[in-house]
PDB file of C-alpha atoms in Angstrom:
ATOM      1  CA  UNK A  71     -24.057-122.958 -98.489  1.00 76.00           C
ATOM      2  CA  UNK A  72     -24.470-125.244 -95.815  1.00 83.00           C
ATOM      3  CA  UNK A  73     -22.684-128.369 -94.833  1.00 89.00           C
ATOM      4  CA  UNK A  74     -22.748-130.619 -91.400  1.00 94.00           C
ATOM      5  CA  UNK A  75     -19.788-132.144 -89.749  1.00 96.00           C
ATOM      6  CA  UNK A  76     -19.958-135.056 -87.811  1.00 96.00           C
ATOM      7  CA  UNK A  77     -16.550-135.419 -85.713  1.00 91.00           C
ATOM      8  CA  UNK A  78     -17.239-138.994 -85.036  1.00 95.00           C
ATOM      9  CA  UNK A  79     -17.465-141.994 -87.543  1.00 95.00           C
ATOM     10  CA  UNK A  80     -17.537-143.995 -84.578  1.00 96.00           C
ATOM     11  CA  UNK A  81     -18.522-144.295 -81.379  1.00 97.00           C
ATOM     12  CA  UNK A  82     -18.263-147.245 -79.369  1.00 97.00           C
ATOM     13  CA  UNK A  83     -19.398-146.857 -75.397  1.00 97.00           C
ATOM     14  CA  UNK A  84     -20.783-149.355 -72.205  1.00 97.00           C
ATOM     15  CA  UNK A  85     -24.260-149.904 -71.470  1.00 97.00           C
ATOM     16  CA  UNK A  86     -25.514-147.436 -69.175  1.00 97.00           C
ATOM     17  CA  UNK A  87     -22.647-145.249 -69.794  1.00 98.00           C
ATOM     18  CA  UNK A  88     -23.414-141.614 -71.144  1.00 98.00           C
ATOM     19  CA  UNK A  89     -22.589-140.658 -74.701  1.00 98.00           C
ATOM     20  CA  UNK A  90     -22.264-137.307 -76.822  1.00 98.00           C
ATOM     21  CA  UNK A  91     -22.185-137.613 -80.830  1.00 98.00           C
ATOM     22  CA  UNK A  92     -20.700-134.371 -81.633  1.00 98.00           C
ATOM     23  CA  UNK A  93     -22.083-132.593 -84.985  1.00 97.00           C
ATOM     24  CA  UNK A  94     -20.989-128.949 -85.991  1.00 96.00           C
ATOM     25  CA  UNK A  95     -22.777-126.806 -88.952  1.00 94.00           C
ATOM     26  CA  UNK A  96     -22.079-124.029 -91.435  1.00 90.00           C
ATOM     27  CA  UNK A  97     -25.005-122.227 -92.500  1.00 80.00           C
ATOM     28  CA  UNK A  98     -25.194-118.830 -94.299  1.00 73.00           C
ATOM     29  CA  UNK A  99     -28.867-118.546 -93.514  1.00 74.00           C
ATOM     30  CA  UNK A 100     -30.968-119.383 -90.754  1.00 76.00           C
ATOM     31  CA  UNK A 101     -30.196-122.732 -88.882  1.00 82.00           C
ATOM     32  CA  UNK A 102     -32.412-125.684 -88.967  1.00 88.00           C
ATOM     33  CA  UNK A 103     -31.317-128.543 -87.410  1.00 91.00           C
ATOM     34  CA  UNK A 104     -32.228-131.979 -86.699  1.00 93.00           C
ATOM     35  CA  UNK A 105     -31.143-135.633 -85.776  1.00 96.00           C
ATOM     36  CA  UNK A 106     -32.026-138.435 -87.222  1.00 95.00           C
ATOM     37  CA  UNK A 107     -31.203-142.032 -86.150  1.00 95.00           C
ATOM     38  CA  UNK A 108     -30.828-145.250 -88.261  1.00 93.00           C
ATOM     39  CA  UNK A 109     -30.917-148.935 -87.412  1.00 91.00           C
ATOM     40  CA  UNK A 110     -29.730-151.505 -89.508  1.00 85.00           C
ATOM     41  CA  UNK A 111     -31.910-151.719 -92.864  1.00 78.00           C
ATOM     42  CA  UNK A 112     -34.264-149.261 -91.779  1.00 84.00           C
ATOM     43  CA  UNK A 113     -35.231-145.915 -92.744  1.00 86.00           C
ATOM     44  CA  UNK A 114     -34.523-142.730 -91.018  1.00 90.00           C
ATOM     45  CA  UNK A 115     -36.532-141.759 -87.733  1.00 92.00           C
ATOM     46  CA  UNK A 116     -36.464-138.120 -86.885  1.00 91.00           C
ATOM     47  CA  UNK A 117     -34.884-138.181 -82.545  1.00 95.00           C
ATOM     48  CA  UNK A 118     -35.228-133.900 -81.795  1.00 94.00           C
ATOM     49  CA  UNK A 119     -34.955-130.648 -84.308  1.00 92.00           C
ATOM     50  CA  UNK A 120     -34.404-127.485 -83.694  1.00 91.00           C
ATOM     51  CA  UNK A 121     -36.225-124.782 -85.033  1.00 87.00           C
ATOM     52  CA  UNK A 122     -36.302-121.617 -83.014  1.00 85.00           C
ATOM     53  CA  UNK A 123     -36.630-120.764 -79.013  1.00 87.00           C
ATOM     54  CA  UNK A 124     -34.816-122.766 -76.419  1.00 89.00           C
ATOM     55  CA  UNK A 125     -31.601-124.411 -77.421  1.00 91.00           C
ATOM     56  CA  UNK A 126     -31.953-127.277 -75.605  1.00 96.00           C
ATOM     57  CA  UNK A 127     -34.455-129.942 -77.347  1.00 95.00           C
ATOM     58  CA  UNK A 128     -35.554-132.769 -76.190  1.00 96.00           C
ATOM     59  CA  UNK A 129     -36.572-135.776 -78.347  1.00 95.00           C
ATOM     60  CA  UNK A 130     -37.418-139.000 -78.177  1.00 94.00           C
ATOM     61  CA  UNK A 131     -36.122-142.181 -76.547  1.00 93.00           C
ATOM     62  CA  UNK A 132     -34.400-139.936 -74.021  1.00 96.00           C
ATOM     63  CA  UNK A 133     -31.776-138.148 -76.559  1.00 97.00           C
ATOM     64  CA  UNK A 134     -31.563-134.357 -76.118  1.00 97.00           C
ATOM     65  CA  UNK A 135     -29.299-131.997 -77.781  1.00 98.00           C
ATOM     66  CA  UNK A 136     -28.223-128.119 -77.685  1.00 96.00           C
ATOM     67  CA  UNK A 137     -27.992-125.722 -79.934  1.00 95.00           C
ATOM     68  CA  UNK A 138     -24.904-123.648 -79.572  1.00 94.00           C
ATOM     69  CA  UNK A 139     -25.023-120.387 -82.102  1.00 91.00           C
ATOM     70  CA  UNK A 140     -21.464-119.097 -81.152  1.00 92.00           C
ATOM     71  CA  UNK A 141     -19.857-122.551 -81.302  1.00 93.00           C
ATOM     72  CA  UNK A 142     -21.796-123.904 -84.202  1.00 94.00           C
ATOM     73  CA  UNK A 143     -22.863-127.007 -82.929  1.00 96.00           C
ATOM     74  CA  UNK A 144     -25.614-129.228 -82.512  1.00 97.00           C
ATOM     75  CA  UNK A 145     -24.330-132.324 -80.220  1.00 98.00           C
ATOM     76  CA  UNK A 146     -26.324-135.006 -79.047  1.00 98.00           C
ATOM     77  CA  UNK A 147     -26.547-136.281 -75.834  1.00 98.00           C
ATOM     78  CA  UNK A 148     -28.089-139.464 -74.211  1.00 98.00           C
ATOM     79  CA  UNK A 149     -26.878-139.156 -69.879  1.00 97.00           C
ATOM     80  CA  UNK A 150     -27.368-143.299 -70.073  1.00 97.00           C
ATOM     81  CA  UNK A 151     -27.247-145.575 -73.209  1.00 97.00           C
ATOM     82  CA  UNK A 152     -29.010-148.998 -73.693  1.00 97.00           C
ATOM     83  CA  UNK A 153     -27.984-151.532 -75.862  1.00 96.00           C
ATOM     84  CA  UNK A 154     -31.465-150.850 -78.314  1.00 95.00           C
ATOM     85  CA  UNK A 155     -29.212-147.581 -78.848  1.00 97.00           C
ATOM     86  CA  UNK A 156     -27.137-149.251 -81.303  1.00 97.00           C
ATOM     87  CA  UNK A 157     -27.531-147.995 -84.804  1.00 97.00           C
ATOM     88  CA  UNK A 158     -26.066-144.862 -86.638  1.00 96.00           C
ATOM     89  CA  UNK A 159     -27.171-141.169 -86.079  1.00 97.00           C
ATOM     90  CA  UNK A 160     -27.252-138.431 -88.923  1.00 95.00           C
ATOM     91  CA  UNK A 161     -26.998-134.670 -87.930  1.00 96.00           C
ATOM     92  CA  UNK A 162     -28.424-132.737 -90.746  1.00 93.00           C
ATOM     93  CA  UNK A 163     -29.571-129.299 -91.606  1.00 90.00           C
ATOM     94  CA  UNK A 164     -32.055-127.610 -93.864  1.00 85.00           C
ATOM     95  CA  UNK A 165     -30.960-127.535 -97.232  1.00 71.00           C
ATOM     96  CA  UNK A 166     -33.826-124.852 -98.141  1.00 67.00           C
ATOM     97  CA  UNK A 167     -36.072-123.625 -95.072  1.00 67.00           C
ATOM     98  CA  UNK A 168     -37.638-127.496 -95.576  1.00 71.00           C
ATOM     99  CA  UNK A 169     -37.721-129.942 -93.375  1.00 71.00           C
ATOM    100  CA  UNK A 170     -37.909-132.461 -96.249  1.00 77.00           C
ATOM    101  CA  UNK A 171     -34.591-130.674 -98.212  1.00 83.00           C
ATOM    102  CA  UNK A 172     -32.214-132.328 -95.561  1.00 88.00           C
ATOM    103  CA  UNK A 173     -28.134-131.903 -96.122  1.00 90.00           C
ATOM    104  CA  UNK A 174     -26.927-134.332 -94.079  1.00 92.00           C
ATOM    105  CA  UNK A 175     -23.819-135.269 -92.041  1.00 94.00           C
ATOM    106  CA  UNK A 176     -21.612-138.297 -92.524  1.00 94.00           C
ATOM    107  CA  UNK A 177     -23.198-140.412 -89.830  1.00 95.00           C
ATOM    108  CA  UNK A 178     -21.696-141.546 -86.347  1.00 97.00           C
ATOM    109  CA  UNK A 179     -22.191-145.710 -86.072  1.00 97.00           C
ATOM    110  CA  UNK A 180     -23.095-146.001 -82.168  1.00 97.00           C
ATOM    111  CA  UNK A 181     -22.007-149.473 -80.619  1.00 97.00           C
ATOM    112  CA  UNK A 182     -23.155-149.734 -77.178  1.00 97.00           C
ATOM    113  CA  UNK A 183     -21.355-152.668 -75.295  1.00 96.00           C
ATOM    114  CA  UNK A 184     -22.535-154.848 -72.273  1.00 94.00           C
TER     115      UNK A 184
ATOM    116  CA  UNK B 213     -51.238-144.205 -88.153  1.00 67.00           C
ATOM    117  CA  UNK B 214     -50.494-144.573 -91.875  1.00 79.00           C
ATOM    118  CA  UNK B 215     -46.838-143.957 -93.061  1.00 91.00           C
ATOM    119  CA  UNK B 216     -44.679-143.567 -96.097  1.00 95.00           C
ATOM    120  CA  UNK B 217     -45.018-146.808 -98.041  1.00 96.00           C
ATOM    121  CA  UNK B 218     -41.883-147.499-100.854  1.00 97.00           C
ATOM    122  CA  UNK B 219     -42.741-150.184-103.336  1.00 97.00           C
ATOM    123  CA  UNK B 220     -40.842-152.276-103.880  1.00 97.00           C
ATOM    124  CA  UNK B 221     -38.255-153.084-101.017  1.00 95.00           C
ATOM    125  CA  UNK B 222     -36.350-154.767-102.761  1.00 96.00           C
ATOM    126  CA  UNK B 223     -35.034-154.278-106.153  1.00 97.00           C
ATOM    127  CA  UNK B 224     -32.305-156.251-108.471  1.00 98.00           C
ATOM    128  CA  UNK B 225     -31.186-154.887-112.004  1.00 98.00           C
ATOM    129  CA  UNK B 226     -29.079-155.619-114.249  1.00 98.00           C
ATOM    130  CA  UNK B 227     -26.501-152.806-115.705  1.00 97.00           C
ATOM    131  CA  UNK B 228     -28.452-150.583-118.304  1.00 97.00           C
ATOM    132  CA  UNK B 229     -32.088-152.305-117.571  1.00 98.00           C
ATOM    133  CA  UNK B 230     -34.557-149.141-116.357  1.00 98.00           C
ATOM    134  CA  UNK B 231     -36.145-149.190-112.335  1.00 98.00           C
ATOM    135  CA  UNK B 232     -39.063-147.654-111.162  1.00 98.00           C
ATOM    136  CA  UNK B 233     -39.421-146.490-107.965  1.00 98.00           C
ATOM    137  CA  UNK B 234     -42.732-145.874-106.652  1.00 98.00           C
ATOM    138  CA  UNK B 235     -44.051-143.652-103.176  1.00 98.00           C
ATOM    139  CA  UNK B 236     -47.000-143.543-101.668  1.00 97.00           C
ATOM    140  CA  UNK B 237     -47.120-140.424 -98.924  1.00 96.00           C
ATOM    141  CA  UNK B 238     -49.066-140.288 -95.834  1.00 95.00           C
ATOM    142  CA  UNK B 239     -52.682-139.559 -96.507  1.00 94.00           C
ATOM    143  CA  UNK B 240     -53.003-135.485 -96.902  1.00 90.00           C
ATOM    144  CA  UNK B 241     -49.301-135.222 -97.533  1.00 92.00           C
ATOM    145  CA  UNK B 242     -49.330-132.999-100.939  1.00 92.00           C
ATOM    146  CA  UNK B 243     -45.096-132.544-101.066  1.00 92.00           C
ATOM    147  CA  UNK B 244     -42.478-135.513-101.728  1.00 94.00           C
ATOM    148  CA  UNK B 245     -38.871-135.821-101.247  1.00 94.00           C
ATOM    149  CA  UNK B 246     -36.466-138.577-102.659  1.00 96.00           C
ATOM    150  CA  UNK B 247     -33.261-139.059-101.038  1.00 95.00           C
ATOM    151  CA  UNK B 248     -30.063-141.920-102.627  1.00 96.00           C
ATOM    152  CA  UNK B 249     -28.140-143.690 -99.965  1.00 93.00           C
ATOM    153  CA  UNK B 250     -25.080-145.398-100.810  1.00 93.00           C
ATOM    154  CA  UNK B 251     -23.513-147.727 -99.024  1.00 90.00           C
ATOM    155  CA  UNK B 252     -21.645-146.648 -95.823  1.00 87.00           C
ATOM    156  CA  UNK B 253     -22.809-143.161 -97.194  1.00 90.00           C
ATOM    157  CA  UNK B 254     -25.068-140.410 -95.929  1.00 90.00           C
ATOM    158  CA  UNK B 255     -28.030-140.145 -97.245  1.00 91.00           C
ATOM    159  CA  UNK B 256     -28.141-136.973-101.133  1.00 94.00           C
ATOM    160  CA  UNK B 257     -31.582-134.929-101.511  1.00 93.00           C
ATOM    161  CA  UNK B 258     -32.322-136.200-105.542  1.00 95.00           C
ATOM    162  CA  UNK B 259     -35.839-133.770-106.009  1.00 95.00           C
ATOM    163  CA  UNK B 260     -38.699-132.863-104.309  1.00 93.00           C
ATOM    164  CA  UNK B 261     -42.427-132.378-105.962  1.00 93.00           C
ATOM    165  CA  UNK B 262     -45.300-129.974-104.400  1.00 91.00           C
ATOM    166  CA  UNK B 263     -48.806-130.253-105.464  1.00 91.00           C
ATOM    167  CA  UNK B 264     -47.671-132.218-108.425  1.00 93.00           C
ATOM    168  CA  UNK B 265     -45.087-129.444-109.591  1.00 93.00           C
ATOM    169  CA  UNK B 266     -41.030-129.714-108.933  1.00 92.00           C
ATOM    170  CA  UNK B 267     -39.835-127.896-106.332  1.00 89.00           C
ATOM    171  CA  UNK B 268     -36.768-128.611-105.367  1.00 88.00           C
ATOM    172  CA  UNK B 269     -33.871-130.063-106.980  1.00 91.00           C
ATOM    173  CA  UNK B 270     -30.464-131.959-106.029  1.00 90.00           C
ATOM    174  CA  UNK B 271     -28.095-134.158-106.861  1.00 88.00           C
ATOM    175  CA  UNK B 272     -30.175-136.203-109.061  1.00 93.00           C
ATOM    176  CA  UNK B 273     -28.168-137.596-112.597  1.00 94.00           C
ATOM    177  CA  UNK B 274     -29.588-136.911-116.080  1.00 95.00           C
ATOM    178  CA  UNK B 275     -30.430-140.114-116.376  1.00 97.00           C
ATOM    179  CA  UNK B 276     -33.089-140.491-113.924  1.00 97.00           C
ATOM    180  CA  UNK B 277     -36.568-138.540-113.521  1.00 97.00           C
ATOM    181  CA  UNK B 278     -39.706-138.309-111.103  1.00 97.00           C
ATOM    182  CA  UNK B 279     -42.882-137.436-111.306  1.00 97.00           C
ATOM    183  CA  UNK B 280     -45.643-136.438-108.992  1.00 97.00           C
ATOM    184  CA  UNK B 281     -49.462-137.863-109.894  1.00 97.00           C
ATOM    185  CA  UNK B 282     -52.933-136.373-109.271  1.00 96.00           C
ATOM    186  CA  UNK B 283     -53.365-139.166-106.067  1.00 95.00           C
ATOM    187  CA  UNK B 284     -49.502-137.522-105.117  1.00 96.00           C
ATOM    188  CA  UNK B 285     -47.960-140.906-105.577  1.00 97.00           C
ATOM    189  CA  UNK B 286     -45.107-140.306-106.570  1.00 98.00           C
ATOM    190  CA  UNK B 287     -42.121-142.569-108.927  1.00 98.00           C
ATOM    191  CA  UNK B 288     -38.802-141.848-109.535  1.00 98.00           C
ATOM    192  CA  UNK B 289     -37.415-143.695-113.302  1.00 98.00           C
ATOM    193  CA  UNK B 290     -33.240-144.881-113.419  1.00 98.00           C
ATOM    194  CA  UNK B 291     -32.918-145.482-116.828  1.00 97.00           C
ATOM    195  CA  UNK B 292     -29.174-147.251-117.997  1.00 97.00           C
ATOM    196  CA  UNK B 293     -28.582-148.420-114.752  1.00 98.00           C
ATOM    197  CA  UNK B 294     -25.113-148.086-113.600  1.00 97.00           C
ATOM    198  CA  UNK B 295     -22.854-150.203-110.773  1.00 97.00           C
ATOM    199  CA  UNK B 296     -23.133-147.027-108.799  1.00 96.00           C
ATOM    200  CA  UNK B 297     -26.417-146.504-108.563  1.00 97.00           C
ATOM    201  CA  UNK B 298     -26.804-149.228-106.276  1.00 97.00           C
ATOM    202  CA  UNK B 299     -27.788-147.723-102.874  1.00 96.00           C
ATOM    203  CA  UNK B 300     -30.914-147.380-100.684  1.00 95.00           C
ATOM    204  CA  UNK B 301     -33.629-144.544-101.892  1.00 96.00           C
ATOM    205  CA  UNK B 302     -35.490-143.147 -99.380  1.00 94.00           C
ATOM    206  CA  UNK B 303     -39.119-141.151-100.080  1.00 95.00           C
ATOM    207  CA  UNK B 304     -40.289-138.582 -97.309  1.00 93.00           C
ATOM    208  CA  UNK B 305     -43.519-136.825 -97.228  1.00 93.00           C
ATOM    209  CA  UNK B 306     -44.645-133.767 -95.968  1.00 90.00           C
ATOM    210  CA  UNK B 307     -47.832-131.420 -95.714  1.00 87.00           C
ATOM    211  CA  UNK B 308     -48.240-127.980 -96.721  1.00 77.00           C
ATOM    212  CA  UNK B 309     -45.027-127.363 -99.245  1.00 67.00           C
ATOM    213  CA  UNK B 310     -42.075-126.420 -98.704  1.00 65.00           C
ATOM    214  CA  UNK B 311     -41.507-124.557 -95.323  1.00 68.00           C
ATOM    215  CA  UNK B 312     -39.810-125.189 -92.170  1.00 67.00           C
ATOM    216  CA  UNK B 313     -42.905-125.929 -90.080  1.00 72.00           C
ATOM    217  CA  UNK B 314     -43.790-128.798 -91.781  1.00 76.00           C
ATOM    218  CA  UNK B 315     -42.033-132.265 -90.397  1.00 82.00           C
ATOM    219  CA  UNK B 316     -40.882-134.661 -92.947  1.00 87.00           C
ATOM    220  CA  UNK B 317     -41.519-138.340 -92.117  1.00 90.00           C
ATOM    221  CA  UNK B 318     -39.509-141.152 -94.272  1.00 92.00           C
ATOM    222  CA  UNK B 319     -40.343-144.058 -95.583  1.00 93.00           C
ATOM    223  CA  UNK B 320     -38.137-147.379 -95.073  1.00 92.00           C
ATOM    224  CA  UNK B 321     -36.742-147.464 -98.271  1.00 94.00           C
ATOM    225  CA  UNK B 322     -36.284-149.308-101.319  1.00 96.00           C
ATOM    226  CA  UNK B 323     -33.037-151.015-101.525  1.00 95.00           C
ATOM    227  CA  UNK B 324     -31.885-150.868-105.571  1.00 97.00           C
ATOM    228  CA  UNK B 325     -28.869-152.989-106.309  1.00 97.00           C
ATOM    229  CA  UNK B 326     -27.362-153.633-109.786  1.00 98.00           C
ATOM    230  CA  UNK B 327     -25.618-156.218-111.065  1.00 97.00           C
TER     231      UNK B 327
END
């Protein structure tokens, strides 16, 4: 079965500052995985995934994150944060070879400070 | 470019009334997926439809049910609401069934609370 750790319930960092959210997986099959982000009372926008090929993605709004098979983890990594980075970040993996069947991590609530 | 639309966004019940949950996918998109989010709480895959047919299956009680319609709307029924079924339900839609090619895009959510 597969599960997602996030390490992090929260992460609080300066503007401009870099920042890693640190997710780790278990997955008996092959690996899916993707990062979603979530500001306050909205719904979930899809940042990078990782499918196959290179294991460093690159998403949007500057994120990226690598895929590490030996380590199991999928970390995300912004190299300078802006306050509009604020909001809370799932890590999640494929429940079922879908992109749609999501089993998602606890969350990590980003606060980034002036 | 169209989304997911959720109707409504808003939603208050009272403990054993019934909810219905409605989704409206991105034009094309044949394959919905409901998701519950608690509060403070990551968001649970409830059930998935293809082409009008259930596909996939979660976490989703006895008490509630979906359906997918010819125009692949689809509505998700709570029956004897419950305190703890107060969350936020999310809808995502997708083209082409099930497979990992096909990206998932969410909707904003309808936000269900109980009282």
């Amino acid at each position: 079965a597969q599960s997602v750790t996030q390490l992090d319930s929260q992460v609080p960092v300066f503007e401009e500052a870099p920042v890693e959210l640190r997710c780790n997986y278990s997955s008996s099959v092959s690996v899916y995985l993707f990062w979603y982000v979530q500001y306050p009372n909205q719904g979930l926008q899809l940042l990078l995934k990782y499918l196959s090929g290179s294991t460093l993605v690159k998403g949007i709004n500057g994120f990226e994150a690598e895929f590490n098979k030996s380590q199991t983890s999928f970390h995300l990594r912004k190299p300078s944060v802006h306050i509009s980075d604020t909001a809370e970040y799932f890590c999640a993996v494929s429940g079922g070879g879908s992109q749609g069947n999501l089993i998602f991590g606890k969350g990590t609530k980003l606060s980034v400070k002036p | 470019a169209a989304g997911v639309i959720q109707s409504p966004r808003h939603l208050i019940k009272e403990k054993r009334e019934t909810a219905t949950l409605k989704c409206y996918p991105i034009p094309r998109h044949d394959t919905v997926y409901w998701y519950q989010q608690g509060p403070g709480q990551d968001p649970q895959f409830l059930i998935s439809f293809y082409e009008k047919m259930q596909s996939d299956k979660g976490s989703i009680p006895d008490r509630f049910s979906a359906q997918q319609f010819s125009d692949y709307h689809s509505e998700l029924n709570m029956s004897s609401l419950e305190l703890g079924d107060s969350a936020l339900y999310f809808c995502a839609s997708s083209f082409g069934g099930i497979g990992v090619n096909t990206e998932a895009f969410f909707g904003q959510g309808t936000r269900l609370t109980v009282v």
